[in-house]
XYZ file of N, CA and C in Angstrom:
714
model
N -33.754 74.548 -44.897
C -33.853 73.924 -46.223
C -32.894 74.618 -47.187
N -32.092 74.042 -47.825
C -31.149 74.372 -48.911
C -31.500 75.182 -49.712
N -31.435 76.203 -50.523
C -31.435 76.881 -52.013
C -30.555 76.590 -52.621
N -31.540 76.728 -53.732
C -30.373 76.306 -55.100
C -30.429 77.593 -56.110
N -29.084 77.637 -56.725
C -29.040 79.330 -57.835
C -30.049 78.512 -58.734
N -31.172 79.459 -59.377
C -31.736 79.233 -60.451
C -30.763 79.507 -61.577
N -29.770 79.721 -61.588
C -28.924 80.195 -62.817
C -28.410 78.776 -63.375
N -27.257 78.261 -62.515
C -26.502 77.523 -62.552
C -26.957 75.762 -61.390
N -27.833 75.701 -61.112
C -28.408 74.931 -60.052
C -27.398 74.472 -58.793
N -26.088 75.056 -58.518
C -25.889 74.760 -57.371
C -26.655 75.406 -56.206
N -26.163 74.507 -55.400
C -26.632 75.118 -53.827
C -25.913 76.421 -53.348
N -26.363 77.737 -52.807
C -26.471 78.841 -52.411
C -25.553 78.667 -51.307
N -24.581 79.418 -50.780
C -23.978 79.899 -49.593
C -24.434 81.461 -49.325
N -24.499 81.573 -48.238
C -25.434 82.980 -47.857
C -25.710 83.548 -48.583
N -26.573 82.817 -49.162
C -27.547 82.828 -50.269
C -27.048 83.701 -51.742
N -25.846 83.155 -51.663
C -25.083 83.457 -52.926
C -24.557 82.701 -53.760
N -24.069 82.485 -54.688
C -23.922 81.398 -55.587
C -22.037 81.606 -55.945
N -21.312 80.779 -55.186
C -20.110 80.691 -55.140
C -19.789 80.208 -56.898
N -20.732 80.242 -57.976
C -19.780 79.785 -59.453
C -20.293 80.632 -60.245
N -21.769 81.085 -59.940
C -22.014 82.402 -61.266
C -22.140 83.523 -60.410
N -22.069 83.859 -59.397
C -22.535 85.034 -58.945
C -23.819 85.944 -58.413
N -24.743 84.866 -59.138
C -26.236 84.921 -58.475
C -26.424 84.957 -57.081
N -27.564 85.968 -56.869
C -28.209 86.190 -55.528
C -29.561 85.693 -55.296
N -29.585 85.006 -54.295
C -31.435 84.927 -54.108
C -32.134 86.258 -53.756
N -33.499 86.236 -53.995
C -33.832 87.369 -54.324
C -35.447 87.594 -54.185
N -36.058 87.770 -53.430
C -37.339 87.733 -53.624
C -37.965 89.043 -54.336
N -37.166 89.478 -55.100
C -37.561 90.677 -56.334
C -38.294 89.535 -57.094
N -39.492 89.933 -57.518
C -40.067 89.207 -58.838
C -39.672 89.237 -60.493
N -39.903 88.584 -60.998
C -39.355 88.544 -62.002
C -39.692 89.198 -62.900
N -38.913 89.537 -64.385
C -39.667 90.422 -65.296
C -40.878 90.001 -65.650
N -41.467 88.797 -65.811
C -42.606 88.462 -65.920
C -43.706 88.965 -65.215
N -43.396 88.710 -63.822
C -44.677 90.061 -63.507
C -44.125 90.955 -63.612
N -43.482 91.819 -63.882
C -42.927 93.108 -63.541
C -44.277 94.094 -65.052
N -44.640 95.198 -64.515
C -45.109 96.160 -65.763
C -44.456 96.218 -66.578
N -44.358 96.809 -67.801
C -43.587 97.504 -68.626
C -42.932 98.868 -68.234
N -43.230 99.608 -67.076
C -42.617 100.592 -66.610
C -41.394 100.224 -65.592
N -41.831 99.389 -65.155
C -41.086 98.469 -64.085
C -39.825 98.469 -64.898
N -39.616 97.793 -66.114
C -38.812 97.240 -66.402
C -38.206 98.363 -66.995
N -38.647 99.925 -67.540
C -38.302 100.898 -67.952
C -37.387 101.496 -67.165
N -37.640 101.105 -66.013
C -37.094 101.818 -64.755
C -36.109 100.918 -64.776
N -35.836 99.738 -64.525
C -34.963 98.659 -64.660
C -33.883 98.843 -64.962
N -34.075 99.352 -66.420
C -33.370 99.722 -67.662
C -32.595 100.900 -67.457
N -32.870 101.760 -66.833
C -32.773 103.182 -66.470
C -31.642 103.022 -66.010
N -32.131 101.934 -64.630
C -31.188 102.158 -63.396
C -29.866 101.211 -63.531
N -29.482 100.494 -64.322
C -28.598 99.654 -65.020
C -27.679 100.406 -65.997
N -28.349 101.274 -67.009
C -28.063 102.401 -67.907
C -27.042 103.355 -66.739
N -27.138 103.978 -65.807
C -26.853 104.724 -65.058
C -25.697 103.628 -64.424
N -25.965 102.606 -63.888
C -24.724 102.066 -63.116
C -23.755 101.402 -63.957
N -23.762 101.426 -65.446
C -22.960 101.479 -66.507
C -21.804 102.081 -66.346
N -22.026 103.324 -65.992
C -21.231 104.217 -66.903
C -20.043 104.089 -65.310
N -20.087 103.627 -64.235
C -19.071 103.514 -63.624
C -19.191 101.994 -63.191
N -19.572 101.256 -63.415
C -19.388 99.512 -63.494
C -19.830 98.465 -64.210
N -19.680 99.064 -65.872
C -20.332 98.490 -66.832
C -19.804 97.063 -67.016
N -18.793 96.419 -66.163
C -19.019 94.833 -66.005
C -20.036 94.686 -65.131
N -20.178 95.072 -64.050
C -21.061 94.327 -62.932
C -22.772 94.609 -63.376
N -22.874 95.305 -64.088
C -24.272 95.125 -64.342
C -24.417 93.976 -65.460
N -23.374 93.014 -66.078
C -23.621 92.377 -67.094
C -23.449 91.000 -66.056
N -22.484 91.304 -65.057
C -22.079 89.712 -64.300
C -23.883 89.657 -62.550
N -24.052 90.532 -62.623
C -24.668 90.993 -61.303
C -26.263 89.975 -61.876
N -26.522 90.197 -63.697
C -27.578 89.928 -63.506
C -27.721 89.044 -64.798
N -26.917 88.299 -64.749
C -27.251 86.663 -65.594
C -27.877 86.112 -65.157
N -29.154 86.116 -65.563
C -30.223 85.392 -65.277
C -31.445 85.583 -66.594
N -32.066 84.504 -67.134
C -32.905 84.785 -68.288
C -33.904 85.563 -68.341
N -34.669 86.333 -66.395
C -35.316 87.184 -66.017
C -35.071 88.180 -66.343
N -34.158 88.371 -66.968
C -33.377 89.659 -67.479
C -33.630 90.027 -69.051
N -34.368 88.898 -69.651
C -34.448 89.017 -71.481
C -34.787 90.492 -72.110
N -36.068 90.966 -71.055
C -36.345 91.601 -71.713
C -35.842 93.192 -71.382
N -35.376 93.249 -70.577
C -34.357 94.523 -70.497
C -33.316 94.701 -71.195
N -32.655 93.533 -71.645
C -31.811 93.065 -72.936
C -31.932 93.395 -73.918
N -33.463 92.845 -74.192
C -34.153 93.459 -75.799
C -34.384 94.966 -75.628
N -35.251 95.507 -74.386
C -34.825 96.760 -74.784
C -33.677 97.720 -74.722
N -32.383 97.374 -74.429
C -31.022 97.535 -74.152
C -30.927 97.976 -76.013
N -31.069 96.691 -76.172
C -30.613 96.054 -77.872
C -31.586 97.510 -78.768
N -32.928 97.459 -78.099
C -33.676 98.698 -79.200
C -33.535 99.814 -79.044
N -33.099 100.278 -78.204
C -32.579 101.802 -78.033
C -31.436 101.969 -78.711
N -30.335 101.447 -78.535
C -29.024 101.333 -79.115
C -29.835 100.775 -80.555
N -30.487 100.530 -81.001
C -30.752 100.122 -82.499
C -31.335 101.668 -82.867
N -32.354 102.069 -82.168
C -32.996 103.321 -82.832
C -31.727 104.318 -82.469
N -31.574 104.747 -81.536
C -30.071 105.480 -82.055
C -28.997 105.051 -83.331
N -29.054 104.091 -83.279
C -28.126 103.967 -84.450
C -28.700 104.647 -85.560
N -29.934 103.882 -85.936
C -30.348 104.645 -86.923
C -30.144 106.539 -86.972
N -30.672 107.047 -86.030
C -30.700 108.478 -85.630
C -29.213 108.909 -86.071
N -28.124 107.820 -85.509
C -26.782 108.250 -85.471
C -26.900 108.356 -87.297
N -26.891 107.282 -88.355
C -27.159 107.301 -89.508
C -27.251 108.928 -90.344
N -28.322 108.807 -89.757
C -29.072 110.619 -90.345
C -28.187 111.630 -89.749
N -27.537 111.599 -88.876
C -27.006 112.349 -88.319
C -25.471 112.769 -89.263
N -24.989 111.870 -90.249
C -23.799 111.325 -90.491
C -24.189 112.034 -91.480
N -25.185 111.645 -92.303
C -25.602 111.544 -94.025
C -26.415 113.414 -93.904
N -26.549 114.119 -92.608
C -26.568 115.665 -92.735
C -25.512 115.940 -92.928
N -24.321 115.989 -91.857
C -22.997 116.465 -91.497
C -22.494 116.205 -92.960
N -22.496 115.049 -93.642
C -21.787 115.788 -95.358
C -22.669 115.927 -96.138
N -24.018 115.938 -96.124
C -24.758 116.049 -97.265
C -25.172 117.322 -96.737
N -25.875 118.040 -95.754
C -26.712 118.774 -95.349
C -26.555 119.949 -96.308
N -25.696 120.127 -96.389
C -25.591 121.627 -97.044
C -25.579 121.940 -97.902
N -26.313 120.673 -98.746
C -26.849 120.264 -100.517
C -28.413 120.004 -100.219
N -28.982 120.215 -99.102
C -30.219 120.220 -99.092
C -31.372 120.941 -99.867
N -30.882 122.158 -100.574
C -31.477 122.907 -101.277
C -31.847 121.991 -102.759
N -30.836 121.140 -102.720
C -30.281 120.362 -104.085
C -30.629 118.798 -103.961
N -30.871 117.941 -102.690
C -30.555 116.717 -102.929
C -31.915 116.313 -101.719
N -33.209 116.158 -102.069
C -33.738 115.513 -101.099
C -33.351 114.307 -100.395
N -32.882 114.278 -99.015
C -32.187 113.096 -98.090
C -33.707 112.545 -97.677
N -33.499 111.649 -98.184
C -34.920 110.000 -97.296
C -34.254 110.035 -95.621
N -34.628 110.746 -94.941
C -34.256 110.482 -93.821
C -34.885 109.277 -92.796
N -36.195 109.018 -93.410
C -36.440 107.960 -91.998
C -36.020 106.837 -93.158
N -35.480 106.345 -94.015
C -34.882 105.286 -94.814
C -33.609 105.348 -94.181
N -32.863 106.342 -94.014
C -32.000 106.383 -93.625
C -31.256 105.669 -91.925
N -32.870 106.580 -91.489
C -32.742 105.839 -89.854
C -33.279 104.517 -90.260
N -34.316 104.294 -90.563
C -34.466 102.569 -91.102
C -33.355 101.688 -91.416
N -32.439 101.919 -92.511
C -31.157 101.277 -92.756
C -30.324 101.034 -91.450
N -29.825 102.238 -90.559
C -29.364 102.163 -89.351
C -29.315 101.490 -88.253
N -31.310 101.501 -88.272
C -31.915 100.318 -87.333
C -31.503 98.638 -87.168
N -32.232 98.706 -88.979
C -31.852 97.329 -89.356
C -30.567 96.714 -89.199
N -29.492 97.348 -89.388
C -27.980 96.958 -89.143
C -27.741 96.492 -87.820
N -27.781 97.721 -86.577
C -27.171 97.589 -85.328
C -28.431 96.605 -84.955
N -29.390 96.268 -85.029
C -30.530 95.403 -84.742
C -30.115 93.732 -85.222
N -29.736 93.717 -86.497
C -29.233 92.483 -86.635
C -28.219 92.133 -86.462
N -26.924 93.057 -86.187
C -26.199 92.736 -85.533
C -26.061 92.009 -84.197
N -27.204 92.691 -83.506
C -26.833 92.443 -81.874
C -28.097 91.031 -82.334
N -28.774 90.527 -82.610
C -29.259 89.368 -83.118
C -28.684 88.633 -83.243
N -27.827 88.486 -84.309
C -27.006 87.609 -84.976
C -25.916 87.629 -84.180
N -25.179 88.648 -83.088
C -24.464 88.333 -82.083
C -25.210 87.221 -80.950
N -25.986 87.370 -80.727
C -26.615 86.362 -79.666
C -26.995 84.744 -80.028
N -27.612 84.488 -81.385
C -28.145 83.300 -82.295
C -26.876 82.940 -82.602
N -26.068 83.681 -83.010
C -24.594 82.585 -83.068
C -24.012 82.263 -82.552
N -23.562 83.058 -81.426
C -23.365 82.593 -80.326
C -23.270 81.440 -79.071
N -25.137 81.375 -79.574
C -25.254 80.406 -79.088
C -25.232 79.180 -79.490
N -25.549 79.136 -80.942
C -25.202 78.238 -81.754
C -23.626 77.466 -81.671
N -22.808 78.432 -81.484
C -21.149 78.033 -81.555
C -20.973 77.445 -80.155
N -21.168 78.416 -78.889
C -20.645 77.826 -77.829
C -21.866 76.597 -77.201
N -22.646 76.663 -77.527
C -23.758 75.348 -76.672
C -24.176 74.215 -77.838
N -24.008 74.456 -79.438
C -23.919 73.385 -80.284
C -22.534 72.745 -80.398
N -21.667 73.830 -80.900
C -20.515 73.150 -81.714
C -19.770 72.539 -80.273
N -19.222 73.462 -79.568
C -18.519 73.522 -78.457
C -18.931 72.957 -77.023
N -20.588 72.426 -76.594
C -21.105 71.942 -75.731
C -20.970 72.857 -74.505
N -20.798 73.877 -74.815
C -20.727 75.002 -73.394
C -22.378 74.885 -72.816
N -22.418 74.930 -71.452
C -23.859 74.902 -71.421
C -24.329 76.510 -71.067
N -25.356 76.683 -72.315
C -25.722 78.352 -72.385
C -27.221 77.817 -72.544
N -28.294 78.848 -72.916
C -29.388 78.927 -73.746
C -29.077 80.160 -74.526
N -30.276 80.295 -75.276
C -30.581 81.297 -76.448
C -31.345 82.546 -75.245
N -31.724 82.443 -74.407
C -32.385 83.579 -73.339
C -30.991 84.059 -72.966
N -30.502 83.346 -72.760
C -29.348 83.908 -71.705
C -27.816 84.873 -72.546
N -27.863 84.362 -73.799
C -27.284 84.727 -74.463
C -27.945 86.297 -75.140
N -29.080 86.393 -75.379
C -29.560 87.416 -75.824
C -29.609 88.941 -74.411
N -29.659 88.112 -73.116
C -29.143 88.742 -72.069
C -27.753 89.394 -71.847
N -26.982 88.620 -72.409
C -25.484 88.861 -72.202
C -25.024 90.056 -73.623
N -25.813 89.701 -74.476
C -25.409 90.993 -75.702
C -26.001 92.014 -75.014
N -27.192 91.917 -75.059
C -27.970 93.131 -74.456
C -27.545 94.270 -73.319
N -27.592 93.461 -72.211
C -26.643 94.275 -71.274
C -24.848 94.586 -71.401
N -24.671 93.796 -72.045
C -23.254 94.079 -72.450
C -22.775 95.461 -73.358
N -24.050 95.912 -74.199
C -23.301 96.750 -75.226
C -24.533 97.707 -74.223
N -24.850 97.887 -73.522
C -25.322 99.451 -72.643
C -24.398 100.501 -72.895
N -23.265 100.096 -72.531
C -22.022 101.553 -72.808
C -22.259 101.911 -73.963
N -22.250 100.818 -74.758
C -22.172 101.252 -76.479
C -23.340 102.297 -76.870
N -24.488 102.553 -76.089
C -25.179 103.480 -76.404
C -25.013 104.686 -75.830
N -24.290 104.951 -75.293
C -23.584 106.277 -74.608
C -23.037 106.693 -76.048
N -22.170 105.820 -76.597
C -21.340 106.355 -77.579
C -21.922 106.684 -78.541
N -22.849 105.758 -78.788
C -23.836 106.255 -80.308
C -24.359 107.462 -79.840
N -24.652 108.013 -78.921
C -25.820 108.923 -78.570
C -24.852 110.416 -78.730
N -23.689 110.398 -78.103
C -22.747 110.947 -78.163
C -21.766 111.262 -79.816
N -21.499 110.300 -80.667
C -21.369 110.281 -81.771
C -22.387 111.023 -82.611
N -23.356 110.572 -82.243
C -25.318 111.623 -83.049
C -24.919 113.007 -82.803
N -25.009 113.015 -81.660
C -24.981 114.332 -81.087
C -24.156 115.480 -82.281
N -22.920 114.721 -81.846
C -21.654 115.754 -82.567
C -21.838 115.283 -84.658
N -22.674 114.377 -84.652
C -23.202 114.437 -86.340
C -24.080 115.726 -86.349
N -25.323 116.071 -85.768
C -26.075 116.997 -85.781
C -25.202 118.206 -85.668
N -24.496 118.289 -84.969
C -23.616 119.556 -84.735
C -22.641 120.273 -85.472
N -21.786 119.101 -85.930
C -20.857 119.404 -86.786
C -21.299 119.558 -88.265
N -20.771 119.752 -88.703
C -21.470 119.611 -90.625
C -20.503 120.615 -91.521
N -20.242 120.458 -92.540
C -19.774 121.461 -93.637
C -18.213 121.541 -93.835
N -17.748 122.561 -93.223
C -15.969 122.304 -92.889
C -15.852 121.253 -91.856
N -16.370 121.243 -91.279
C -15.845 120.436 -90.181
C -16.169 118.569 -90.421
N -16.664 118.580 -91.417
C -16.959 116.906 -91.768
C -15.928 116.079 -91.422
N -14.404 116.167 -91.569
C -13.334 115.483 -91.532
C -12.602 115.858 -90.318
N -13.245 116.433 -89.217
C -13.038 116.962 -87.687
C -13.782 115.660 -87.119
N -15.182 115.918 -87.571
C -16.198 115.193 -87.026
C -16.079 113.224 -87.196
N -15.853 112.921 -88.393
C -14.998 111.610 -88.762
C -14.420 111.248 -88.183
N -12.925 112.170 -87.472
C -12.398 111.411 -86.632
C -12.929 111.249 -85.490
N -12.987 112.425 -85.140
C -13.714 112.013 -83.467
C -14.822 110.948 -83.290
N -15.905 110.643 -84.220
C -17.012 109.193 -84.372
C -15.809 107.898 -84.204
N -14.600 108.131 -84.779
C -14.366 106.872 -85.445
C -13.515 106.637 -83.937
N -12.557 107.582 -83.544
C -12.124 106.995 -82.038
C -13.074 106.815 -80.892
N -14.044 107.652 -80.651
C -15.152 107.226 -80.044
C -15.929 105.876 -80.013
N -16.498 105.745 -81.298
C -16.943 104.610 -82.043
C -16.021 103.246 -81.429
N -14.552 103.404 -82.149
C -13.673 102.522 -81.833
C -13.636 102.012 -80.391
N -13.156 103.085 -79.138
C -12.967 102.696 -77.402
C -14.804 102.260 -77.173
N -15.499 102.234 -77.815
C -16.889 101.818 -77.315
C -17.243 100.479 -77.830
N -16.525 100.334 -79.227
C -16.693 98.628 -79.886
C -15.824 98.103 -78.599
N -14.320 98.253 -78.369
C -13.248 97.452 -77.614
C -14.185 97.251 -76.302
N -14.666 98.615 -75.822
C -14.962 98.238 -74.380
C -16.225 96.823 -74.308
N -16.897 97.092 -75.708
C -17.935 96.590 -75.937
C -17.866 95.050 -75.600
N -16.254 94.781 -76.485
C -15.916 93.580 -76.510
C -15.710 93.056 -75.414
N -14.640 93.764 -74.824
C -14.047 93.467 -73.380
C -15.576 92.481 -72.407
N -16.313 93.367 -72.487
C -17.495 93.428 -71.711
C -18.136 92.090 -71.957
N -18.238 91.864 -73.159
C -18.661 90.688 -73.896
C -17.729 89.909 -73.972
N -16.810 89.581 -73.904
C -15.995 88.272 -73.269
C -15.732 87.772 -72.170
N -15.759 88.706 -70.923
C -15.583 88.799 -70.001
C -16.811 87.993 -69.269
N -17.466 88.615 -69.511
C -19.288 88.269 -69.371
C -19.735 87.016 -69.804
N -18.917 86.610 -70.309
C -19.324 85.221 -70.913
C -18.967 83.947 -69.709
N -18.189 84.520 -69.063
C -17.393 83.626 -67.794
C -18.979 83.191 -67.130
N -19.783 84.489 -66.983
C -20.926 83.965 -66.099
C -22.287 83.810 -66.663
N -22.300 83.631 -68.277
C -23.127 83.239 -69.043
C -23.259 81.657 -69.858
N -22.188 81.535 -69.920
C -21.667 79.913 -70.445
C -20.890 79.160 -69.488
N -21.263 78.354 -69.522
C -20.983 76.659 -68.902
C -19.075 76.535 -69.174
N -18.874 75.984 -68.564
C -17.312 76.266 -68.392
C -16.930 75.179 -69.909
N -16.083 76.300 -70.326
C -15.214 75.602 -72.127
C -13.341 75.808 -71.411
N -13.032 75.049 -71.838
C -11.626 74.409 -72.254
C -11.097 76.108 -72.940
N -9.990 76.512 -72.625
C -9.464 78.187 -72.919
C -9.668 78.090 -74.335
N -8.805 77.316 -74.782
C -8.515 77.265 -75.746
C -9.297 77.150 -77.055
N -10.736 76.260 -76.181
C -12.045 76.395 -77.328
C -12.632 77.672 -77.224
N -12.414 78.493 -76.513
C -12.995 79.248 -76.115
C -12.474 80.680 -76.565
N -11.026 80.736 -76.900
C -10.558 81.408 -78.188
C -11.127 81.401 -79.386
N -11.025 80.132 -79.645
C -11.179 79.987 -81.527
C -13.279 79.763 -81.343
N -13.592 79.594 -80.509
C -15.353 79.859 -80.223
C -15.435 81.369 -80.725
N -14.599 82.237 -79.650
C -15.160 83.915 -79.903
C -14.500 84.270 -81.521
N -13.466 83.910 -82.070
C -12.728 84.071 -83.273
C -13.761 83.494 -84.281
N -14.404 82.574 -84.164
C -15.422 82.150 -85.207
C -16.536 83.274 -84.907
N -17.626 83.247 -83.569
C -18.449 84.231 -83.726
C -18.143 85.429 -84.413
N -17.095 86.284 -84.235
C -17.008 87.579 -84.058
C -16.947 87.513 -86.272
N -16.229 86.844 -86.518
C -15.989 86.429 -88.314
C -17.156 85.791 -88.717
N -18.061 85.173 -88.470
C -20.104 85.053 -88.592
C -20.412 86.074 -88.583
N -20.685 87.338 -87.378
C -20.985 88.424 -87.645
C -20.755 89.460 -87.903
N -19.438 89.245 -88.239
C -19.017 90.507 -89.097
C -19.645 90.245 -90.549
N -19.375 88.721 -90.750
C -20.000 88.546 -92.235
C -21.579 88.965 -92.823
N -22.219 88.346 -91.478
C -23.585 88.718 -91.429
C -23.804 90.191 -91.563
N -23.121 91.314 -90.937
C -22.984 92.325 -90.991
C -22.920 93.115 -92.318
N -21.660 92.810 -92.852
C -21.359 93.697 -94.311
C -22.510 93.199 -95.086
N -22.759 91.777 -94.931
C -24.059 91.454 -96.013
C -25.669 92.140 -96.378
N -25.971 92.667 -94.709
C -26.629 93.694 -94.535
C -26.414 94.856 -95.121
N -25.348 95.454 -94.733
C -24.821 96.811 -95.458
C -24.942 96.617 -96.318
N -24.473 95.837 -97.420
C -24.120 95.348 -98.893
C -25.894 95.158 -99.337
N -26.371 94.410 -99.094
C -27.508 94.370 -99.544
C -28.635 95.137 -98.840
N -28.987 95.052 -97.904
C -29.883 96.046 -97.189
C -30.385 97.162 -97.734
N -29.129 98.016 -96.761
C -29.067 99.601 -97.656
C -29.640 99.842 -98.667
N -28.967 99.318 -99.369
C -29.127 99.854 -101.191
C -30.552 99.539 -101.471
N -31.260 98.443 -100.936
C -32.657 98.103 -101.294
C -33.621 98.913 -100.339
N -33.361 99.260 -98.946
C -34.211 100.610 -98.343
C -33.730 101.627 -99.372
N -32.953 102.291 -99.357
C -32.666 103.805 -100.260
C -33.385 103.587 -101.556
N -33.799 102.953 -102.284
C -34.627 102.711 -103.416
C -35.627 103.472 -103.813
C-alpha cells in the first residue's frame, strides 16, 4: 500500500518524500510526546545546530514540530531579555551606587522585542507568501520555520550576554564591537537559514515573487520592530 508525505501529500519513495524532504516515521508526534520529551527534542536539535544548522530546519518541516519552535522562539526571547540587562550593566553598572537599574523591566523590554519579533516574523509571513502571493504554507508551519531557523541565533545572544556581564567600565566600546559583529554573522546566518528553509516550508512561488515576498516581509518587521522599541520600552521603564 502506498504512503503519502503528510507534509506535502505526495506519494513516498523509500519512504521518503522526493519534493520536501520528509521521512515516514513512526516517532509519535509532539502531541503525545511529554513536555520533557520535547525538552529533550529541543536539546538535541540545539546541539545539531551548531554543525548543520540548515538540516535541522529542512530535516523537520512538519507542523509536529510547533511546539519545539515556540520553545526555540522562548529561550532566545528570555535571553534576549537577559542579553538587555547585560548591556544596560556594562555602561551603567558602575553608577550603581547612583542610579537604581529596573532590571527585570529591563529583561521584560528585551523579551517583549525578540518575542514579537519572531511573531510577527511568522504572522507575516504567512500572510504575504500564502495570502498575497498564493504560496501554499500554513500559519503552523511557518511559526516552525522561524523557530527552528533562528536556534543559532541563540548561541549568539547567549554568547553576546555573557561578554555584557563581563565586560563593563573601560571596556564598554571593546565590548560594542564585538556584540555588534557577533550579533551581525548571527542575524545573516539567521537569514540565510530563513530563506533557504523556506524552499521546504512554502509551496513553490515564481523567483521572482519570491524576492520582492521576502523584501516586503523583512520591511513589515523591521517596522513592527522599531515600533516596539519606540513605544514599548519607554512605557515598561516607567
Amino acid at each position: 500500500m502506498a504512503k503519502f508525505c503528510s507534509t506535502c501529500g505526495k506519494e513516498l519513495v523509500d519512504g521518503k518524500c522526493s519534493d520536501c524532504g520528509s521521512k515516514a516515521s513512526n516517532t509519535p508526534s509532539n502531541n503525545s510526546k511529554g513536555f520533557g520529551d520535547i525538552l529533550k527534542e529541543y536539546w538535541d536539535l540545539l546541539k545539531e545546530s551548531i554543525k548543520k544548522p540548515f538540516d535541522v530546519v529542512k530535516n523537520n518541516n512538519t507542523e509536529d514540530n510547533l511546539l519545539v519552535a515556540l520553545i526555540s522562539m522562548g529561550v532566545t526571547s528570555i535571553l534576549g531579555g537577559v542579553f538587555m540587562c547585560a548591556i544596560i550593566k556594562s555602561l551603567f553598572g558602575e553608577f550603581g551606587d547612583f542610579v537604581d537599574i529596573p532590571y527585570f523591566k529591563v529583561w521584560l523590554c528585551g523579551f517583549l522585542v525578540f518575542a514579537i519579533l519572531f511573531v510577527a516574523m511568522a504572522l507575516v509571513g504567512y500572510l504575504i507568501f500564502d495570502k498575497c502571493f498564493k504560496a501554499n504554507t500554513s500559519i503552523k508551519k511557518m511559526f516552525v520555520l522561524v523557530g527552528l531557523s533562528q536556534i543559532t541565533l541563540s548561541f549568539a545572544v547567549a554568547i553576546i550576554t555573557i561578554l555584557g556581564f563581563i565586560l563593563s567600565g573601560d571596556n564598554a566600546e571593546t565590548i560594542t564591537n564585538i556584540i555588534f559583529v557577533v550579533l551581525l554573522f548571527a542575524t545573516s546566518l539567521w537569514t540565510a537559514i530563513l530563506i533557504k528553509g523556506s524552499e521546504h516550508y512554502i509551496g513553490k512561488i515564481d523567483t521572482n515573487k519570491f524576492v520582492y515576498a521576502y523584501a516586503i516581509l523583512y520591511s513589515i518587521v523591521i517596522i513592527i520592530t522599531y515600533l516596539c522599541i519606540k513605544e514599548i520600552i519607554p512605557t515598561v521603564l516607567k
